[in-house]
Amino acid sequence: MRPIFSVDFDHNYDNAQHGGWRFATGGGDNNVRMWRLRSPAEREADPNVPAVEFLASLNRHTAPVNVVRFSPCSSRLASAGDDG
C-alpha cells in the first residue's frame, strides 16, 4: 500500500443532482483517483453501502503524484508529480 499525498474536493460538483461530494486523491502509486462521498441521506437509506464510492483511476503519471487540485471556477482537475 502506498501513501496518499494529496486530497481535494470538487466544490463545483452538483451534489443536489448527483448526491454526495466528489474528490480526488494522488499519491505514491503514481495514480490520480476520483471518488464520491455519499450523502448522509444515502448512507441512512442503506447503511450496508460503503460511504465512499470509487469512480475512476487516472494513470498517466510515471512517478508519485504530489498534488491534486480542482479549479475554483469549474470541475477541471490538475495534478503534479515527480515526473514533471
PDB file of C-alpha atoms in Angstrom:
ATOM      1  CA  MET A   1       0.000   0.000   0.000  1.00  0.00           C
ATOM      2  CA  ARG A   2       1.361   3.430  -0.999  1.00  0.00           C
ATOM      3  CA  PRO A   3       0.713   6.718   0.828  1.00  0.00           C
ATOM      4  CA  ILE A   4      -1.781   9.367  -0.292  1.00  0.00           C
ATOM      5  CA  PHE A   5      -0.044  12.748  -0.609  1.00  0.00           C
ATOM      6  CA  SER A   6      -2.950  14.985  -1.663  1.00  0.00           C
ATOM      7  CA  VAL A   7      -6.761  15.192  -1.472  1.00  0.00           C
ATOM      8  CA  ASP A   8      -9.036  17.864  -2.937  1.00  0.00           C
ATOM      9  CA  PHE A   9     -12.826  18.216  -3.070  1.00  0.00           C
ATOM     10  CA  ASP A  10     -14.605  19.492  -6.184  1.00  0.00           C
ATOM     11  CA  HIS A  11     -16.563  22.491  -4.878  1.00  0.00           C
ATOM     12  CA  ASN A  12     -18.370  22.787  -8.233  1.00  0.00           C
ATOM     13  CA  TYR A  13     -19.768  19.243  -8.152  1.00  0.00           C
ATOM     14  CA  ASP A  14     -23.565  19.414  -8.214  1.00  0.00           C
ATOM     15  CA  ASN A  15     -24.344  17.353  -5.127  1.00  0.00           C
ATOM     16  CA  ALA A  16     -28.070  18.140  -5.471  1.00  0.00           C
ATOM     17  CA  GLN A  17     -28.082  16.331  -8.833  1.00  0.00           C
ATOM     18  CA  HIS A  18     -25.526  13.586  -8.129  1.00  0.00           C
ATOM     19  CA  GLY A  19     -25.746  13.284  -4.348  1.00  0.00           C
ATOM     20  CA  GLY A  20     -22.735  13.473  -2.086  1.00  0.00           C
ATOM     21  CA  TRP A  21     -19.394  15.062  -2.878  1.00  0.00           C
ATOM     22  CA  ARG A  22     -16.676  14.259  -5.410  1.00  0.00           C
ATOM     23  CA  PHE A  23     -12.997  14.299  -4.502  1.00  0.00           C
ATOM     24  CA  ALA A  24      -9.637  13.293  -5.965  1.00  0.00           C
ATOM     25  CA  THR A  25      -6.554  11.727  -4.385  1.00  0.00           C
ATOM     26  CA  GLY A  26      -2.973  11.468  -5.565  1.00  0.00           C
ATOM     27  CA  GLY A  27      -0.096   9.544  -4.061  1.00  0.00           C
ATOM     28  CA  GLY A  28       2.854   7.253  -4.167  1.00  0.00           C
ATOM     29  CA  ASP A  29       1.300   4.733  -6.560  1.00  0.00           C
ATOM     30  CA  ASN A  30       1.561   7.231  -9.490  1.00  0.00           C
ATOM     31  CA  ASN A  31      -2.241   7.442  -9.866  1.00  0.00           C
ATOM     32  CA  VAL A  32      -4.893  10.107  -9.504  1.00  0.00           C
ATOM     33  CA  ARG A  33      -8.128   8.571  -8.291  1.00  0.00           C
ATOM     34  CA  MET A  34     -11.645  10.028  -8.332  1.00  0.00           C
ATOM     35  CA  TRP A  35     -14.098   9.206  -5.551  1.00  0.00           C
ATOM     36  CA  ARG A  36     -17.606  10.112  -4.412  1.00  0.00           C
ATOM     37  CA  LEU A  37     -18.511  10.508  -0.765  1.00  0.00           C
ATOM     38  CA  ARG A  38     -22.143   9.524  -0.368  1.00  0.00           C
ATOM     39  CA  SER A  39     -24.515  11.985   1.271  1.00  0.00           C
ATOM     40  CA  PRO A  40     -25.778  11.365   4.826  1.00  0.00           C
ATOM     41  CA  ALA A  41     -29.247  10.647   3.398  1.00  0.00           C
ATOM     42  CA  GLU A  42     -27.831   7.956   1.096  1.00  0.00           C
ATOM     43  CA  ARG A  43     -25.954   6.358   3.981  1.00  0.00           C
ATOM     44  CA  GLU A  44     -29.060   6.380   6.191  1.00  0.00           C
ATOM     45  CA  ALA A  45     -31.183   4.856   3.429  1.00  0.00           C
ATOM     46  CA  ASP A  46     -28.796   1.923   3.001  1.00  0.00           C
ATOM     47  CA  PRO A  47     -26.210   1.516   5.792  1.00  0.00           C
ATOM     48  CA  ASN A  48     -24.736  -1.560   4.051  1.00  0.00           C
ATOM     49  CA  VAL A  49     -23.456   0.507   1.111  1.00  0.00           C
ATOM     50  CA  PRO A  50     -19.920   1.881   1.613  1.00  0.00           C
ATOM     51  CA  ALA A  51     -19.728   5.622   2.370  1.00  0.00           C
ATOM     52  CA  VAL A  52     -17.100   6.137  -0.360  1.00  0.00           C
ATOM     53  CA  GLU A  53     -17.554   5.062  -3.987  1.00  0.00           C
ATOM     54  CA  PHE A  54     -14.590   4.676  -6.361  1.00  0.00           C
ATOM     55  CA  LEU A  55     -15.234   6.430  -9.701  1.00  0.00           C
ATOM     56  CA  ALA A  56     -12.067   6.303 -11.828  1.00  0.00           C
ATOM     57  CA  SER A  57      -8.295   5.976 -11.898  1.00  0.00           C
ATOM     58  CA  LEU A  58      -6.205   8.354 -13.997  1.00  0.00           C
ATOM     59  CA  ASN A  59      -2.863   6.653 -14.573  1.00  0.00           C
ATOM     60  CA  ARG A  60      -0.774   8.886 -16.844  1.00  0.00           C
ATOM     61  CA  HIS A  61       1.840   9.788 -14.221  1.00  0.00           C
ATOM     62  CA  THR A  62       5.056   7.776 -14.223  1.00  0.00           C
ATOM     63  CA  ALA A  63       6.168   8.882 -10.735  1.00  0.00           C
ATOM     64  CA  PRO A  64       4.413   9.733  -7.446  1.00  0.00           C
ATOM     65  CA  VAL A  65       1.638  12.349  -7.599  1.00  0.00           C
ATOM     66  CA  ASN A  66       2.351  15.130  -5.101  1.00  0.00           C
ATOM     67  CA  VAL A  67      -0.729  17.328  -5.506  1.00  0.00           C
ATOM     68  CA  VAL A  68      -4.242  17.267  -6.986  1.00  0.00           C
ATOM     69  CA  ARG A  69      -6.430  20.387  -7.232  1.00  0.00           C
ATOM     70  CA  PHE A  70      -9.807  21.178  -8.735  1.00  0.00           C
ATOM     71  CA  SER A  71     -10.239  24.551 -10.416  1.00  0.00           C
ATOM     72  CA  PRO A  72     -12.155  27.003  -8.197  1.00  0.00           C
ATOM     73  CA  CYS A  73     -14.370  28.047 -11.150  1.00  0.00           C
ATOM     74  CA  SER A  74     -15.012  24.694 -12.878  1.00  0.00           C
ATOM     75  CA  SER A  75     -14.653  20.966 -12.336  1.00  0.00           C
ATOM     76  CA  ARG A  76     -11.276  20.730 -14.098  1.00  0.00           C
ATOM     77  CA  LEU A  77      -8.636  18.768 -12.247  1.00  0.00           C
ATOM     78  CA  ALA A  78      -4.906  19.431 -12.276  1.00  0.00           C
ATOM     79  CA  SER A  79      -2.218  17.162 -10.868  1.00  0.00           C
ATOM     80  CA  ALA A  80       1.530  17.440 -10.421  1.00  0.00           C
ATOM     81  CA  GLY A  81       4.062  14.746  -9.669  1.00  0.00           C
ATOM     82  CA  ASP A  82       7.724  13.879  -9.536  1.00  0.00           C
ATOM     83  CA  ASP A  83       7.600  13.152 -13.273  1.00  0.00           C
ATOM     84  CA  GLY A  84       7.227  16.854 -14.103  1.00  0.00           C
TER      85      GLY A  84
END
